[in-house]
Coordinates of C-alpha atoms and ligand atoms in Angstrom, one line a residue:
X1 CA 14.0 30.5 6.7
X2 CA 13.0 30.4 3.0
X3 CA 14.5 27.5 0.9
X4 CA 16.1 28.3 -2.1
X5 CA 14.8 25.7 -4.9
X6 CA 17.2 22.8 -5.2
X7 CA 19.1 22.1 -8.4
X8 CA 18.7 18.6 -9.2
X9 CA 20.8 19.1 -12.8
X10 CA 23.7 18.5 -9.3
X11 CA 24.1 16.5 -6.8
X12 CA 22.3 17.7 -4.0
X13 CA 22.8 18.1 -0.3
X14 CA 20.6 16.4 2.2
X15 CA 21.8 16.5 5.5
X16 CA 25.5 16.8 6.6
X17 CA 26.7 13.3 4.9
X18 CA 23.8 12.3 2.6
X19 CA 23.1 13.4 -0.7
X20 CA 20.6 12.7 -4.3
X21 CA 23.0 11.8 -7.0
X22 CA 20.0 10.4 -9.3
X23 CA 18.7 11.8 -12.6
X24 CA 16.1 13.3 -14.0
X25 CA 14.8 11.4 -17.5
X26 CA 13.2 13.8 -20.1
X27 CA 14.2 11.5 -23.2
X28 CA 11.9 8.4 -22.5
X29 CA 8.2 8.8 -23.4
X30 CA 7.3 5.2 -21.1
X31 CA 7.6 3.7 -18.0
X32 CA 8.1 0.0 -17.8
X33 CA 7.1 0.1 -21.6
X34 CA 3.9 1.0 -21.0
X35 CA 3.2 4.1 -18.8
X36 CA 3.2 7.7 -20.0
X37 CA 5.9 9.7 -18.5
X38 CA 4.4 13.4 -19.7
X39 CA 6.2 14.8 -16.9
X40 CA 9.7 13.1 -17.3
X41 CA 11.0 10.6 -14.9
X42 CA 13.6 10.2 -11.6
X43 CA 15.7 7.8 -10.5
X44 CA 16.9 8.8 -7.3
X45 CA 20.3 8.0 -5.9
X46 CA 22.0 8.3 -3.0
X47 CA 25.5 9.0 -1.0
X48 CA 25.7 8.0 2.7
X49 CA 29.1 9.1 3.7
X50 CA 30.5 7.6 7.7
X51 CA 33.8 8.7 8.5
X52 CA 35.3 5.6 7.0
X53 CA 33.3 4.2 4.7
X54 CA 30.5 5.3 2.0
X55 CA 27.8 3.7 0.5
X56 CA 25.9 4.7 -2.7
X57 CA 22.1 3.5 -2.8
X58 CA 20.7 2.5 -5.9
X59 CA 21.7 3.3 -9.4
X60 CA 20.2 4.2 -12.5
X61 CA 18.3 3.9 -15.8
X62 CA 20.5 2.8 -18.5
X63 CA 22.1 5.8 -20.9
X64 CA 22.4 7.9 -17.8
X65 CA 25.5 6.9 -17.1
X66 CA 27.7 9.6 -17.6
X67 CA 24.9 12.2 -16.1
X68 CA 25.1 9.9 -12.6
X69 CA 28.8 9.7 -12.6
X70 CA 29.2 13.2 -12.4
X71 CA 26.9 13.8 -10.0
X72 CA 28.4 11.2 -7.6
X73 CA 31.8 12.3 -8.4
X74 CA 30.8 16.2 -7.1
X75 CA 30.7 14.2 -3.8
X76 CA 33.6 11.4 -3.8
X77 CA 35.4 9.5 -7.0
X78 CA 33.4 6.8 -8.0
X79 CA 36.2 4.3 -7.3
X80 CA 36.4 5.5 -3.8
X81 CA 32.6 3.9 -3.2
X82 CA 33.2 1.4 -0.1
X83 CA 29.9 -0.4 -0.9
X84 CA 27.1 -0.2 -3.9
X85 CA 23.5 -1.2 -2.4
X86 CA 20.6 -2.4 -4.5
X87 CA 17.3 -2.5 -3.0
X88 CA 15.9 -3.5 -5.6
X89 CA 17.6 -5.0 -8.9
X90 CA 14.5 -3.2 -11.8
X91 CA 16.5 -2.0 -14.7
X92 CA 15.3 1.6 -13.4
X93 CA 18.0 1.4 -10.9
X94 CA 20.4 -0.9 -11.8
X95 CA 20.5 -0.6 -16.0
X96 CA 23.9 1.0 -15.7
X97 CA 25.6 -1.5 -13.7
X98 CA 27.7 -2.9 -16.4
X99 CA 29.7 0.8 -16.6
X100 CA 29.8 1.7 -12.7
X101 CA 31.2 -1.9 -11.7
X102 CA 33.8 -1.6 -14.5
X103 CA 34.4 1.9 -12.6
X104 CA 34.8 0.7 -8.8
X105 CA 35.9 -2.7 -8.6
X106 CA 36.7 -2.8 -4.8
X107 CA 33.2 -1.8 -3.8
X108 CA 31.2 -4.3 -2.3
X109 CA 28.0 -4.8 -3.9
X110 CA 24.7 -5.6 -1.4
X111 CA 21.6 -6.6 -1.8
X112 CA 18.7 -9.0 -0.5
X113 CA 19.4 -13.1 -1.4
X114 CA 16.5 -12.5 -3.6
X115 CA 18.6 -9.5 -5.3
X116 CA 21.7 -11.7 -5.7
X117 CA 20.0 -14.0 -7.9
X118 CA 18.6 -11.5 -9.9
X119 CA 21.7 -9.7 -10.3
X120 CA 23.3 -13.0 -11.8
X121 CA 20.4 -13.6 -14.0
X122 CA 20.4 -9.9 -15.7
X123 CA 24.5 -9.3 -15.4
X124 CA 25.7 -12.1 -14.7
X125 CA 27.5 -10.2 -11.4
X126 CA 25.8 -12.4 -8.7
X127 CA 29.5 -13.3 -7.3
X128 CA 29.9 -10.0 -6.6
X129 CA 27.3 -9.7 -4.1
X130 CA 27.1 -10.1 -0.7
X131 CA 23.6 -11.2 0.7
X132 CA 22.2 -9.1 3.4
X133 CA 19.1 -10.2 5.8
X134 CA 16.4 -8.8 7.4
X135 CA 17.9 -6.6 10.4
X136 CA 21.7 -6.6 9.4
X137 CA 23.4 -3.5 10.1
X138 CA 26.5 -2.0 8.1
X139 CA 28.9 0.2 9.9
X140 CA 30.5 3.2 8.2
X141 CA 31.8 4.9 10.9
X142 CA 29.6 6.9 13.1
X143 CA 26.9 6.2 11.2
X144 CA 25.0 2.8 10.6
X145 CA 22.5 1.4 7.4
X146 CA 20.3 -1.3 8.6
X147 CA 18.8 -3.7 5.8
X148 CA 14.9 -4.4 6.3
X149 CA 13.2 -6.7 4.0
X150 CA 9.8 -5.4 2.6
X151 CA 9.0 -7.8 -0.2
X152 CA 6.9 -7.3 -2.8
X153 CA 7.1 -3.4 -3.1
X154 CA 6.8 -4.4 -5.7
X155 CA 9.4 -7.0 -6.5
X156 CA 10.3 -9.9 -4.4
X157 CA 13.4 -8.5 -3.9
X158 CA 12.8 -5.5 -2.5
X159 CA 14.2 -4.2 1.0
X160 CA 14.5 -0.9 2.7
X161 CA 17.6 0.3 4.2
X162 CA 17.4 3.1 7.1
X163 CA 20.1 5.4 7.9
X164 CA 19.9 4.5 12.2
X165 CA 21.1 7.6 13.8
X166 CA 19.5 10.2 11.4
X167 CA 16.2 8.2 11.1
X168 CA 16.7 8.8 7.1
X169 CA 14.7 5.8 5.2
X170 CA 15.5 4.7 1.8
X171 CA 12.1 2.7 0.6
X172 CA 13.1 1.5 -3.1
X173 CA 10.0 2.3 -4.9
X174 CA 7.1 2.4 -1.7
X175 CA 6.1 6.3 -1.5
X176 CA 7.3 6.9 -5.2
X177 CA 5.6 8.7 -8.1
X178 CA 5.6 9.6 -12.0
X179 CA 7.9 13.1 -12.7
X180 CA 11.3 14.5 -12.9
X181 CA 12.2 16.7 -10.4
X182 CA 12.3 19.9 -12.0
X183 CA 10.4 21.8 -9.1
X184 CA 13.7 20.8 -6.9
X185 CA 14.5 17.5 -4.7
X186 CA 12.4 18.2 -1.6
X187 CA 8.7 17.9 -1.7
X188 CA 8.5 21.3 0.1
X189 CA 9.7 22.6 -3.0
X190 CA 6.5 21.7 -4.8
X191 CA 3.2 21.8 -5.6
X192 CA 2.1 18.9 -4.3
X193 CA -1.4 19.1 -4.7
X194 CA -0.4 18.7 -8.7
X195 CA 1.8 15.9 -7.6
X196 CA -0.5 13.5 -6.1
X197 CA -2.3 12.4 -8.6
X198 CA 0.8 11.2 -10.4
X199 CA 1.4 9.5 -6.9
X200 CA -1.5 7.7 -7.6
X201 CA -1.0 7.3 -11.2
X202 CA 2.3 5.5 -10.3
X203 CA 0.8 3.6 -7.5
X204 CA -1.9 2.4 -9.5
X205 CA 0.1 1.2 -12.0
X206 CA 3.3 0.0 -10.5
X207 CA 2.7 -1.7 -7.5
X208 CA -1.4 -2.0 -8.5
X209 CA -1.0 -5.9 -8.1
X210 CA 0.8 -5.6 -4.6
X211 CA -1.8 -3.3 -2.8
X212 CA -1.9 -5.7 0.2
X213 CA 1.9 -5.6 0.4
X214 CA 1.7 -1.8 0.8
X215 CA -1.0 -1.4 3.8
X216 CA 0.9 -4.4 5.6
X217 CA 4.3 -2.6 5.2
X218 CA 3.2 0.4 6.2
X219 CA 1.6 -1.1 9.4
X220 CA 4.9 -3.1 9.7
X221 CA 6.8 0.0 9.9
X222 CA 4.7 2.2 11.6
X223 CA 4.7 -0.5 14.3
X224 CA 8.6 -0.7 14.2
X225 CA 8.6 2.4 15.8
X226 CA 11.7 3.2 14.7
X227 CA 10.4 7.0 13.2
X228 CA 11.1 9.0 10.2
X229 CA 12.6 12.5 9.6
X230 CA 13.2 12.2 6.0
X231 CA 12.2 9.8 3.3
X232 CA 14.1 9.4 0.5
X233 CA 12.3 7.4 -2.1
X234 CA 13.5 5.4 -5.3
X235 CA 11.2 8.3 -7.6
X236 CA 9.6 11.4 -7.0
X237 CA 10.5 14.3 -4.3
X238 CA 12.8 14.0 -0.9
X239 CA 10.4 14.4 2.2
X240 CA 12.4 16.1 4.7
X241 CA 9.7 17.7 6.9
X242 CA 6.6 15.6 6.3
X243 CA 7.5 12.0 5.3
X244 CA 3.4 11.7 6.3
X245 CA 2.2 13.9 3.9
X246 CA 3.1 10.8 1.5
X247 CA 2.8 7.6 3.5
X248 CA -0.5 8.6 4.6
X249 CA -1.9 8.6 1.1
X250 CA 0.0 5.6 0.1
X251 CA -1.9 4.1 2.9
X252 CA -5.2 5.4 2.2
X253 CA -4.9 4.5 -1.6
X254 CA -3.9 1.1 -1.5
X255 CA -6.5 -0.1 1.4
X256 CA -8.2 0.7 -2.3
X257 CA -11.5 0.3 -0.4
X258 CA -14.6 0.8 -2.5
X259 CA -16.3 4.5 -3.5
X260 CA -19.3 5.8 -5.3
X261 CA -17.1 6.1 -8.2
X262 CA -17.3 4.5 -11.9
X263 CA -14.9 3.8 -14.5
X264 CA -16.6 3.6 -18.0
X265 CA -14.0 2.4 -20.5
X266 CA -15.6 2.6 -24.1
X267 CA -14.0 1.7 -27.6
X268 CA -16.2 2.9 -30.6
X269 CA -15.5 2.8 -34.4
X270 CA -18.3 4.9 -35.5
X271 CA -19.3 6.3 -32.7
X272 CA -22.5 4.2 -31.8
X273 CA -21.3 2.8 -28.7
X274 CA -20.3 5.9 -27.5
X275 CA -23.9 6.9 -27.9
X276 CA -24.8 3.8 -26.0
X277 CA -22.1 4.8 -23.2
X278 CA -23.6 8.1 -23.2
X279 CA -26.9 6.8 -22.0
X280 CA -25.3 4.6 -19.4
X281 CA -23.0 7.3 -18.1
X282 CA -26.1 10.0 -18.1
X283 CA -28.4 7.6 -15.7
X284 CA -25.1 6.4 -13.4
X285 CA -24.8 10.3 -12.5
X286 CA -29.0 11.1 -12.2
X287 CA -28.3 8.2 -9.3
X288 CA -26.0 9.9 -7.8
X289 CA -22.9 8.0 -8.9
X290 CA -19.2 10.4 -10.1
X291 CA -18.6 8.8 -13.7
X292 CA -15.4 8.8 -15.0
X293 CA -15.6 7.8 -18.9
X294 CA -12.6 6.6 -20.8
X295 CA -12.5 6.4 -24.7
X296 CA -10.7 3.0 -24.8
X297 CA -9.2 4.4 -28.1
X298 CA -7.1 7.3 -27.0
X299 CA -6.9 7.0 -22.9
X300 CA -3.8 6.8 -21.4
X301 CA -3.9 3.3 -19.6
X302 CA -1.6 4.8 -16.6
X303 CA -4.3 7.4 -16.2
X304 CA -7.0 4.3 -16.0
X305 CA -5.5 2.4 -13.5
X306 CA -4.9 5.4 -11.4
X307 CA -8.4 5.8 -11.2
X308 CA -9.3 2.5 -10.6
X309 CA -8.0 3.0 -6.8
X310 CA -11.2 3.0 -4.5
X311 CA -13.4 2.5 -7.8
X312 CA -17.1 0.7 -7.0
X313 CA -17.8 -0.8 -10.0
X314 CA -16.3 -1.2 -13.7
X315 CA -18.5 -0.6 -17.1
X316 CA -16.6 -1.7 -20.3
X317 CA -18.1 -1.0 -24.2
X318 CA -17.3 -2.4 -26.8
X319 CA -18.3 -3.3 -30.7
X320 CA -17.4 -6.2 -32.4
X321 CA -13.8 -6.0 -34.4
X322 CA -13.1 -9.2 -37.3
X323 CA -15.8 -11.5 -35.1
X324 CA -13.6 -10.4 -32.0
X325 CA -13.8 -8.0 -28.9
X326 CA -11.9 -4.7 -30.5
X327 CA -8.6 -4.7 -29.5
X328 CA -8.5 -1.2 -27.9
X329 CA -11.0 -2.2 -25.3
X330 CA -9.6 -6.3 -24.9
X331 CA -5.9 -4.5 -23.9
X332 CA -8.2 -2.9 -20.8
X333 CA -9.6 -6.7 -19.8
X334 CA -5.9 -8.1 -20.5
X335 CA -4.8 -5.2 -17.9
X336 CA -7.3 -5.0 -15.3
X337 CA -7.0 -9.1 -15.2
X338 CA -3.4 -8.9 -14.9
X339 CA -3.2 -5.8 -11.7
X340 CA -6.0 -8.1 -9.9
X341 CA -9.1 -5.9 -10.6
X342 CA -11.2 -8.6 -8.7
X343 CA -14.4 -9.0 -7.1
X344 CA -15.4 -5.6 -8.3
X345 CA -19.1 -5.0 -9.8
X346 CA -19.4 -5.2 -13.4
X347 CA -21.8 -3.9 -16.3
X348 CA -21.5 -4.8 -20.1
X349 CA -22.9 -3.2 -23.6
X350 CA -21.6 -4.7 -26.7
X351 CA -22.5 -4.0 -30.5
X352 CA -23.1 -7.5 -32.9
X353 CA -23.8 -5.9 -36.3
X354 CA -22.4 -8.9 -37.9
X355 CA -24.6 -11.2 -36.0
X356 CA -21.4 -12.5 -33.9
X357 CA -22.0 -11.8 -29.7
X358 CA -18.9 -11.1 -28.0
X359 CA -20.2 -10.8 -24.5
X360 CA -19.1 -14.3 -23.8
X361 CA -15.5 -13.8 -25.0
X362 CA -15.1 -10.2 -22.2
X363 CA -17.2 -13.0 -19.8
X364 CA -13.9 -14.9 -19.7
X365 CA -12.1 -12.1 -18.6
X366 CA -14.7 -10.7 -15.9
X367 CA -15.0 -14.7 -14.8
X368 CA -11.3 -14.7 -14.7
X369 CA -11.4 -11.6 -12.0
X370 CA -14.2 -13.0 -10.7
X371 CA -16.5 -10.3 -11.5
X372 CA -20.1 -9.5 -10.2
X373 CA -21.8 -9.7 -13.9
X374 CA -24.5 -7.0 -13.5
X375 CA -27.9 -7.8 -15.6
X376 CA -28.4 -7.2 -18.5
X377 CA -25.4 -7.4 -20.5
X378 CA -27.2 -5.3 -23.5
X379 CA -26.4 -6.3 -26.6
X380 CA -27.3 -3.0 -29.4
X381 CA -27.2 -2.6 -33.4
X382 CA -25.6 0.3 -34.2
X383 CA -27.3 3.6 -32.7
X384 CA -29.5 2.7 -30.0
X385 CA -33.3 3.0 -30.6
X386 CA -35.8 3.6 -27.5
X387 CA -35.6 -0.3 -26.6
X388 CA -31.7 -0.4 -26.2
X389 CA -32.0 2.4 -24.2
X390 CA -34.5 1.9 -21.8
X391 CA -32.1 -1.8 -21.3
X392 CA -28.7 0.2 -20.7
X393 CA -31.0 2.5 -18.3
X394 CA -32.0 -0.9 -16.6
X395 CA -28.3 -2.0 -16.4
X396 CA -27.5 1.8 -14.9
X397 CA -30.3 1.0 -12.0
X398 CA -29.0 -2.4 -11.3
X399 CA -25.1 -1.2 -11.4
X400 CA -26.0 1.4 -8.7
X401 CA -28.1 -1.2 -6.7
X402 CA -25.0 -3.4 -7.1
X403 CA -22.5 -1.0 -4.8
X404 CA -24.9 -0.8 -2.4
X405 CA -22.8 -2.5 1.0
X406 CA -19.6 -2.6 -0.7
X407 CA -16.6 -3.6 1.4
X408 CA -12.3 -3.6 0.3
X409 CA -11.5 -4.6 -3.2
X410 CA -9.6 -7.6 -3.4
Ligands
FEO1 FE1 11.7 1.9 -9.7 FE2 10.7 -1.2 -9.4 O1 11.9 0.1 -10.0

């Protein structure tokens, strides 16, 4: 039977019982403050109705408020909500809590022990909440949500719950990705080959510096046994024939094991040490090696990060900005420092027209990640001449000698 395309401007039928009441965010350029959102954004929401009690799963953004009220009150009044459930307390999902506690003041608010405290820290509501355990069950009549802790997806306080008898699974953020949902709710619904790479994108970024986390959940689950017919994550589209299609390439992403790929990330002022990246990036591909090449001025960090995922080795360029590494390229070394980039192979060209060498300054950041520091770290004058270049060749040969017998990233 052909679907008909799923208006997520409503709230939207699942299965008999369950429905999305999130909302779709065209109004906020970034993510976290930091991550493009050229596609819009979702924070998904849902109803699980027993026949005596009904729970509502996560929240929203802040200024959706009155778009998410609506939406849940197409399937029950707010006040009537039995029991409000957090699995995770990011502002994404919970930024409207102020207005929907006002709203339903007999609901009883649940979330992990971790959760409580950070709903006291950020509202000041952590009286309100009941603590719920790894393995408790809730009861809503005919139907029963069963609280499973999965820290660090990507906060500590992070836990799924699973709807038992229809095998539904609600994973906070873990299977998520960057988008509104204006092809529909369900992933069938889209073109998903378009999709993954935001997938990635939001992986990469996101939960970049909980990659571990992810592979062991996933073999936690999968070992569970307890199955999946439909996923419903925190972002992104409803799986309800494939919940594989997704957790397969979560799992193959964040193993994050090494390829033949390179990122190049190069800042220029004048252009120079682009020239010099262009020489590097020209001998990485006559070895063989896929390139891709970042201008450190205009790339979308987001975009970076997503392709850092089963990257082999890392080349940064940079000139030198007021005696200092410039600042376009340093925000890359403050990122890929702070989502773990470590152990990974590393090559260097700089630019010390005013006679001041800032290798050692991006040293502290590679040391810092515990980088492999490939030979030479070339240091050029402006464009390079024929000895610069035959050094940044040199430093292309070792770089591809260097990912020779690569294992995992760390
Ligand atoms: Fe979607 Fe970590 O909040």
């Amino acid at each position: 039977m052909k679907n008909h395309k799923s208006d997520t401007a409503k709230a939207v039928k699942i299965i008999d019982g369950v429905w999305w009441v999130g909302v779709n965010d065209h109004i906020n350029p970034l993510f976290e403050g930091m991550w493009a959102l050229p596609n819009g954004m979702s924070y998904n929401a849902y109803i699980v109705r027993g026949k005596e009690k009904t729970a509502l799963i996560e929240l929203s953004r802040n200024g959706f408020a009155e778009d998410f009220i609506a939406k849940v009150e197409e399937v029950i009044p707010l006040a009537d909500i039995d029991y409000i459930i957090h699995n995770h307390l990011e502002p994404d999902h919970s930024g409207i809590i102020p207005i929907i506690y006002e709203k339903c003041p007999q609901a009883q608010v649940l979330a992990t022990a971790k959760g409580k405290n950070f709903l006291e820290q950020f509202y000041g509501e952590g009286d309100r909440v009941t603590a719920v355990k790894d393995g408790d069950a809730l009861d809503l009549g005919g139907r029963t949500l069963r609280f499973l802790n999965y820290p660090w997806l990507h906060w500590p306080d992070t836990m799924f719950t699973y709807l038992v008898e229809e095998k539904v699974l609600f994973p906070c953020d873990a299977f998520g990705g960057f988008g509104a949902l204006d092809q529909g709710l369900f992933a069938d619904e889209w073109d998903l080959e378009a999709y993954w790479p935001e997938a990635k994108r939001y992986l990469g970024t996101i939960v970049a510096s909980y990659l571990g986390h992810v592979v062991k959940a996933i073999d936690k689950w999968i070992k569970g046994g307890m199955g999946i017919n439909i996923l419903c994550p925190s972002h992104g589209p409803v799986y309800r024939n494939n919940p594989m299609s997704i957790i397969s390439r979560y799992q193959e992403w964040a193993k994050n094991e090494r390829g033949d790929k390179v990122v190049m990330i190069v800042g220029s002022m004048w252009g120079s040490t682009h020239e010099m990246g262009a020489v590097v990036k020209h001998r990485l591909e006559n070895n063989g090696l896929e390139v891709k090449y970042f201008d450190a001025a205009t790339a979308e960090p987001g975009q970076v990060l997503g392709e850092m995922l089963n990257v082999g080795a890392v080349v940064f360029g940079a000139p030198t900005y007021d005696a200092n590494i410039y600042p376009r390229l340093e925000y890359f070394l403050m990122l890929f420092r702070s989502k773990k980039k470590n152990g990974l192979p590393v090559a260097t060209f700089t630019q010390n027209s005013w006679k001041v060498n800032i290798t050692p300054k991006i040293n502290v950041y590679l040391e810092a990640m515990k980088s492999r520091i490939i030979p030479p770290q070339v240091v050029g004058h402006g464009s390079p001449d024929a000895e610069v270049k035959k050094e940044l060749e040199l430093l292309a040969d070792n770089l591809t000698a260097a990912m020779k017998g690569a294992g995992s990233v760390s």
